[in-house]
Short mmCIF file of C-alpha atoms and ligand atoms in Angstrom, two decimals:
data_model
loop_
_atom_site.label_atom_id
_atom_site.label_comp_id
_atom_site.label_asym_id
_atom_site.label_seq_id
_atom_site.Cartn_x
_atom_site.Cartn_y
_atom_site.Cartn_z
CA MET X 22 -12.90 9.49 11.64
CA LYS X 23 -9.85 9.59 13.87
CA LYS X 24 -8.74 11.97 16.61
CA ILE X 25 -5.15 12.83 15.73
CA ALA X 26 -2.67 14.84 17.82
CA ILE X 27 0.31 16.27 15.98
CA ILE X 28 3.12 16.99 18.40
CA GLY X 29 5.21 19.75 16.83
CA GLY X 30 2.23 20.39 14.56
CA THR X 31 3.23 24.07 14.29
CA GLY X 32 6.17 23.01 12.08
CA GLY X 33 6.26 22.24 8.37
CA GLN X 34 5.73 18.47 8.31
CA GLY X 35 3.10 18.46 11.06
CA SER X 36 1.14 21.29 9.42
CA GLY X 37 1.16 19.50 6.06
CA LEU X 38 -0.17 16.29 7.58
CA ALA X 39 -2.75 18.26 9.59
CA LEU X 40 -4.06 19.94 6.42
CA ARG X 41 -4.40 16.68 4.51
CA TRP X 42 -6.11 14.83 7.34
CA ALA X 43 -8.41 17.72 8.26
CA ARG X 44 -9.54 17.81 4.63
CA ALA X 45 -10.26 14.07 4.87
CA GLY X 46 -12.55 14.82 7.85
CA HIS X 47 -10.36 13.77 10.78
CA GLU X 48 -10.24 15.79 14.00
CA ILE X 49 -6.82 17.36 14.44
CA PHE X 50 -5.22 18.60 17.66
CA ILE X 51 -2.18 20.73 16.88
CA GLY X 52 0.34 20.36 19.70
CA SER X 53 3.01 22.86 20.65
CA ARG X 54 5.14 23.66 23.67
CA GLU X 55 3.10 26.89 23.78
CA LYS X 56 -0.66 26.65 23.65
CA ASN X 57 -1.03 30.12 22.05
CA LYS X 58 1.31 29.16 19.23
CA ALA X 59 -0.73 25.99 18.64
CA CYS X 60 -4.01 27.97 18.56
CA THR X 61 -2.62 30.49 16.07
CA SER X 62 -1.29 27.68 13.90
CA ALA X 63 -4.64 25.82 14.06
CA ASP X 64 -6.50 29.00 12.96
CA ASN X 65 -4.07 29.49 10.05
CA LEU X 66 -4.49 25.90 8.92
CA LYS X 67 -8.30 26.21 9.10
CA THR X 68 -8.10 29.32 6.91
CA ILE X 69 -5.94 27.45 4.37
CA CYS X 70 -8.53 24.62 4.28
CA ILE X 71 -11.37 27.09 3.67
CA ASP X 72 -9.44 29.12 1.06
CA THR X 73 -8.44 25.99 -0.87
CA ALA X 74 -11.95 24.55 -0.79
CA CYS X 75 -13.39 27.89 -1.99
CA SER X 76 -10.85 28.08 -4.78
CA LEU X 77 -11.49 24.47 -5.92
CA LEU X 78 -15.29 24.88 -5.69
CA GLU X 79 -15.05 28.35 -7.28
CA ILE X 80 -16.90 29.99 -4.38
CA GLU X 81 -16.23 33.58 -3.28
CA LYS X 82 -15.03 33.47 0.33
CA THR X 83 -17.22 36.51 1.04
CA ASP X 84 -20.34 34.49 0.09
CA VAL X 85 -20.85 33.33 3.67
CA GLU X 86 -23.98 31.28 2.93
CA ALA X 87 -22.34 29.34 0.09
CA VAL X 88 -19.25 28.73 2.21
CA LYS X 89 -21.41 27.47 5.07
CA GLU X 90 -23.34 25.17 2.77
CA LYS X 91 -20.60 23.79 0.54
CA VAL X 92 -17.29 24.00 2.37
CA PRO X 93 -16.81 21.22 4.92
CA GLU X 94 -15.66 22.40 8.34
CA ALA X 95 -12.02 21.65 9.12
CA LYS X 96 -11.79 20.31 12.66
CA ILE X 97 -8.43 21.70 13.78
CA SER X 98 -7.71 23.08 17.25
CA GLY X 99 -4.58 23.97 19.20
CA PHE X 100 -3.31 22.71 22.58
CA ASP X 101 -0.10 22.26 24.49
CA ASN X 102 1.58 18.98 23.54
CA LEU X 103 0.38 17.05 26.60
CA GLU X 104 -3.27 18.12 26.28
CA ALA X 105 -3.22 17.32 22.54
CA THR X 106 -1.85 13.85 23.38
CA LYS X 107 -4.55 13.22 25.98
CA ARG X 108 -7.34 14.08 23.51
CA ALA X 109 -6.15 11.86 20.67
CA ASP X 110 -6.21 8.16 19.68
CA ILE X 111 -3.28 8.63 17.33
CA VAL X 112 -0.28 10.76 18.34
CA VAL X 113 2.05 11.88 15.56
CA ILE X 114 5.54 12.93 16.65
CA SER X 115 6.80 15.64 14.31
CA VAL X 116 9.71 17.41 16.01
CA PRO X 117 13.38 17.57 15.00
CA TYR X 118 15.39 14.54 16.20
CA SER X 119 17.45 16.73 18.54
CA HIS X 120 14.30 17.49 20.57
CA LEU X 121 12.78 14.01 20.48
CA ILE X 122 13.67 12.74 23.95
CA PRO X 123 12.46 15.80 25.96
CA THR X 124 9.34 15.96 23.80
CA ILE X 125 8.39 12.33 24.55
CA ALA X 126 9.07 12.94 28.25
CA SER X 127 6.71 15.94 28.18
CA ILE X 128 3.77 13.91 26.79
CA LYS X 129 4.42 10.56 28.50
CA GLU X 130 1.62 11.06 31.04
CA GLY X 131 -0.89 11.22 28.18
CA LEU X 132 0.34 8.07 26.43
CA THR X 133 -2.23 5.68 27.82
CA GLU X 134 -3.06 2.12 26.72
CA GLY X 135 -4.34 1.71 23.18
CA LYS X 136 -2.92 4.90 21.71
CA ILE X 137 -0.86 4.61 18.57
CA ILE X 138 2.23 6.78 18.13
CA VAL X 139 3.36 7.63 14.61
CA SER X 140 6.95 8.77 14.18
CA VAL X 141 7.76 10.94 11.17
CA VAL X 142 11.13 11.83 12.68
CA VAL X 143 14.35 11.49 10.70
CA PRO X 144 17.61 11.50 12.68
CA LEU X 145 19.35 13.94 10.33
CA SER X 146 22.94 14.83 11.16
CA THR X 147 21.79 18.44 11.61
CA ALA X 148 20.94 17.31 15.16
CA VAL X 149 24.70 17.33 15.88
CA GLY X 150 25.67 20.22 13.62
CA GLY X 151 26.11 18.05 10.51
CA LYS X 152 24.47 17.99 7.09
CA ALA X 153 20.81 17.32 6.22
CA THR X 154 22.01 14.87 3.57
CA THR X 155 23.31 12.35 6.10
CA ILE X 156 21.90 10.76 9.24
CA ILE X 157 23.21 9.81 12.64
CA SER X 158 22.59 6.28 13.90
CA PRO X 159 20.72 6.21 17.19
CA TRP X 160 21.88 3.41 19.53
CA GLU X 161 18.35 1.94 19.35
CA GLY X 162 18.58 1.70 15.55
CA SER X 163 16.21 4.46 14.40
CA ALA X 164 14.31 7.47 15.71
CA ALA X 165 11.14 5.35 15.82
CA GLU X 166 12.90 2.77 18.00
CA VAL X 167 14.14 5.55 20.30
CA ILE X 168 10.48 6.44 20.82
CA GLN X 169 9.60 2.77 21.38
CA SER X 170 12.26 2.59 24.10
CA LEU X 171 10.72 5.56 25.93
CA VAL X 172 6.98 4.79 25.93
CA PRO X 173 4.87 2.26 27.85
CA GLU X 174 4.68 -1.26 26.31
CA ASN X 175 0.92 -0.98 25.72
CA VAL X 176 1.43 1.95 23.34
CA GLN X 177 2.25 0.90 19.79
CA VAL X 178 4.81 2.79 17.74
CA ILE X 179 4.53 3.06 13.96
CA SER X 180 7.03 4.69 11.60
CA ALA X 181 5.65 6.48 8.51
CA PHE X 182 5.52 9.67 6.38
CA GLN X 183 9.28 10.35 6.48
CA ASN X 184 9.69 10.21 2.71
CA VAL X 185 7.05 12.80 1.76
CA SER X 186 7.97 16.47 1.97
CA ALA X 187 6.23 19.19 3.97
CA ASP X 188 5.88 21.32 0.84
CA ARG X 189 4.08 18.58 -1.10
CA LEU X 190 1.76 17.89 1.84
CA SER X 191 0.96 21.58 2.35
CA ASN X 192 -0.11 22.23 -1.22
CA LEU X 193 -3.74 21.14 -0.99
CA GLU X 194 -4.38 22.08 -4.60
CA LYS X 195 -2.17 19.22 -5.81
CA ASP X 196 -2.15 15.50 -5.06
CA VAL X 197 1.10 14.09 -3.76
CA ASP X 198 2.82 11.47 -5.93
CA CYS X 199 4.58 9.00 -3.66
CA ASP X 200 4.51 5.79 -1.66
CA ILE X 201 4.30 5.89 2.12
CA ILE X 202 6.02 2.97 3.85
CA VAL X 203 4.34 2.13 7.15
CA CYS X 204 6.20 -0.12 9.57
CA GLY X 205 6.02 -1.20 13.21
CA GLY X 206 3.27 -2.12 15.66
CA SER X 207 0.75 -4.91 15.07
CA LYS X 208 -0.70 -5.64 11.65
CA ASP X 209 -3.97 -4.02 12.80
CA ALA X 210 -2.24 -0.84 14.01
CA ARG X 211 -0.31 -0.63 10.73
CA LYS X 212 -3.59 -0.99 8.86
CA ILE X 213 -5.04 2.01 10.70
CA ILE X 214 -2.07 4.19 9.75
CA MET X 215 -2.06 2.85 6.18
CA GLU X 216 -5.67 4.04 5.92
CA LEU X 217 -4.52 7.50 7.08
CA ALA X 218 -1.84 7.45 4.37
CA LYS X 219 -4.49 6.61 1.78
CA ASP X 220 -6.47 9.66 2.94
CA ILE X 221 -3.73 11.80 1.38
CA PRO X 222 -4.71 12.07 -2.29
CA GLY X 223 -2.04 10.53 -4.54
CA ALA X 224 -0.31 8.61 -1.75
CA ARG X 225 -0.11 4.82 -1.75
CA ALA X 226 0.45 3.02 1.55
CA ILE X 227 2.89 0.11 1.68
CA ASP X 228 3.16 -2.34 4.58
CA GLY X 229 6.81 -2.07 5.62
CA GLY X 230 6.75 -4.83 8.28
CA PRO X 231 8.42 -4.56 11.70
CA LEU X 232 9.60 -1.33 13.34
CA GLN X 233 13.27 -2.25 12.80
CA ASN X 234 12.74 -1.43 9.13
CA ALA X 235 12.55 2.23 10.14
CA ARG X 236 16.39 1.92 10.15
CA LEU X 237 16.18 1.56 6.36
CA ILE X 238 13.33 3.99 5.71
CA GLU X 239 14.46 7.04 7.73
CA PRO X 240 17.79 7.40 5.82
CA ILE X 241 15.90 7.54 2.49
CA THR X 242 14.87 11.08 3.49
CA ALA X 243 18.51 12.17 3.73
CA LEU X 244 19.06 10.66 0.28
CA LEU X 245 16.02 12.56 -1.05
CA ILE X 246 17.26 15.85 0.44
CA GLY X 247 20.57 15.43 -1.40
CA MET X 248 18.77 14.62 -4.65
CA ASN X 249 16.44 17.61 -4.19
CA ILE X 250 19.52 19.82 -4.01
CA ARG X 251 21.22 18.21 -7.05
CA TYR X 252 18.09 18.27 -9.22
CA LYS X 253 16.81 21.61 -7.80
CA VAL X 254 13.42 20.16 -6.81
CA LYS X 255 12.36 22.77 -4.27
CA GLU X 256 9.09 21.07 -3.30
CA GLY X 257 10.81 17.72 -2.70
CA MET X 258 11.00 14.36 -4.47
CA GLY X 259 9.09 11.27 -3.41
CA ILE X 260 9.56 7.53 -3.85
CA ARG X 261 7.55 4.90 -5.77
CA PHE X 262 7.90 1.10 -5.70
CA THR X 263 7.03 -0.82 -8.86
CA TYR X 264 5.49 -4.26 -9.49
CA LEU X 265 3.64 -4.25 -6.19
CA PRO X 266 0.61 -6.62 -6.43
CA GLU X 267 -2.70 -4.75 -6.18
N1 NAP S 14 10.02 19.14 6.70
C1 NAP S 14 9.97 18.08 5.93
O1 NAP S 14 9.81 18.19 4.68
C2 NAP S 14 10.07 16.70 6.54
C3 NAP S 14 9.91 15.58 5.72
C4 NAP S 14 9.98 14.32 6.29
C5 NAP S 14 10.21 14.16 7.64
N2 NAP S 14 10.39 15.26 8.41
C6 NAP S 14 10.65 15.10 9.85
O2 NAP S 14 9.53 15.61 10.55
C7 NAP S 14 9.96 16.19 11.78
C8 NAP S 14 9.45 17.62 11.83
O3 NAP S 14 10.01 18.32 10.76
P1 NAP S 14 9.69 19.88 10.55
O4 NAP S 14 10.36 20.30 9.31
O5 NAP S 14 8.22 20.08 10.70
O6 NAP S 14 10.44 20.49 11.81
P2 NAP S 14 10.41 21.98 12.39
O7 NAP S 14 9.42 22.79 11.63
O8 NAP S 14 11.80 22.47 12.48
O9 NAP S 14 9.91 21.75 13.89
C9 NAP S 14 8.67 21.18 14.20
C10 NAP S 14 8.25 21.66 15.57
O10 NAP S 14 9.11 21.12 16.57
C11 NAP S 14 9.01 21.95 17.73
N3 NAP S 14 10.31 22.28 18.30
C12 NAP S 14 11.25 23.11 17.81
N4 NAP S 14 12.27 23.22 18.67
C13 NAP S 14 11.96 22.45 19.73
C14 NAP S 14 12.61 22.16 20.98
N5 NAP S 14 13.78 22.72 21.34
N6 NAP S 14 11.99 21.29 21.83
C15 NAP S 14 10.80 20.76 21.52
N7 NAP S 14 10.12 21.02 20.37
C16 NAP S 14 10.72 21.85 19.49
C17 NAP S 14 8.38 23.29 17.28
O11 NAP S 14 7.07 23.31 17.82
P3 NAP S 14 6.68 24.30 19.03
O12 NAP S 14 7.67 25.45 19.05
O13 NAP S 14 5.32 24.77 18.60
O14 NAP S 14 6.68 23.48 20.24
C18 NAP S 14 8.35 23.16 15.77
O15 NAP S 14 7.28 23.82 15.17
C19 NAP S 14 11.48 16.12 11.81
O16 NAP S 14 11.89 15.05 12.60
C20 NAP S 14 11.84 15.89 10.35
O17 NAP S 14 13.03 15.14 10.21
C21 NAP S 14 10.32 16.54 7.89
#
């Protein structure tokens, strides 16, 4: 089981990932700029985990003994972003692109050797007052590569989970139905994050190769947002690749 910090975990995407991974048994540290906000969010997410488990197991929440016996404890706690980073082996960056650089600066002290950073960030044009259906091109190539340029060399950066929506992740009663492309870092680091992707029921992890491929993967989210609007898919579409060898 992994210790996972989610920086910006009080937001939609971070909360969704936190719920899925807590249900899979991982220990989650919700990070926020404000510790109190993180604690409140962690408590809410724990309640969602309990409520969903009770509903799926058909247990009355008021039956404290049955809940204790049959509902697995969700290990979710809240901290400020730096403290969450220090406690974790895997640090997920889940803040809007416009706040990426100050956020990385605020946690840099906690990014020690061996930690793996996972970027879910999409550089949507909303960062500069534009539309959510287009992206801006960071000088470094992608949001993930911006992160790479800011962190110590002994910290690996992986790009993943940009093409799955917060709404799909947050609905614990339903499996997601999508592929998760994981790129960057060493093959071993990618494997660790691919295992985390597989912990989300319905998700299939695909090895996306080097971090530069984040330049191709991040814009898919802008494409999906446009298609969600055209097809009125409120919960968000996903992507699937076919003919992939087992
Ligand atoms: N939502 C989706 O469906 C989705 C799907 C794929 C990828 N993504 C990507 O995932 C990332 C997070 O998306 P989201 O929808 O979860 O975003 P969000 O809810 O708008 O924000 C996430 C968190 O970022 C922090 N934040 C807000 N303003 C900030 C600021 N000025 N400085 C530093 N931190 C700030 C907040 O945490 P605190 O106030 O607690 O610090 C907030 O809860 C984005 O890069 C997005 O492109 C989202």
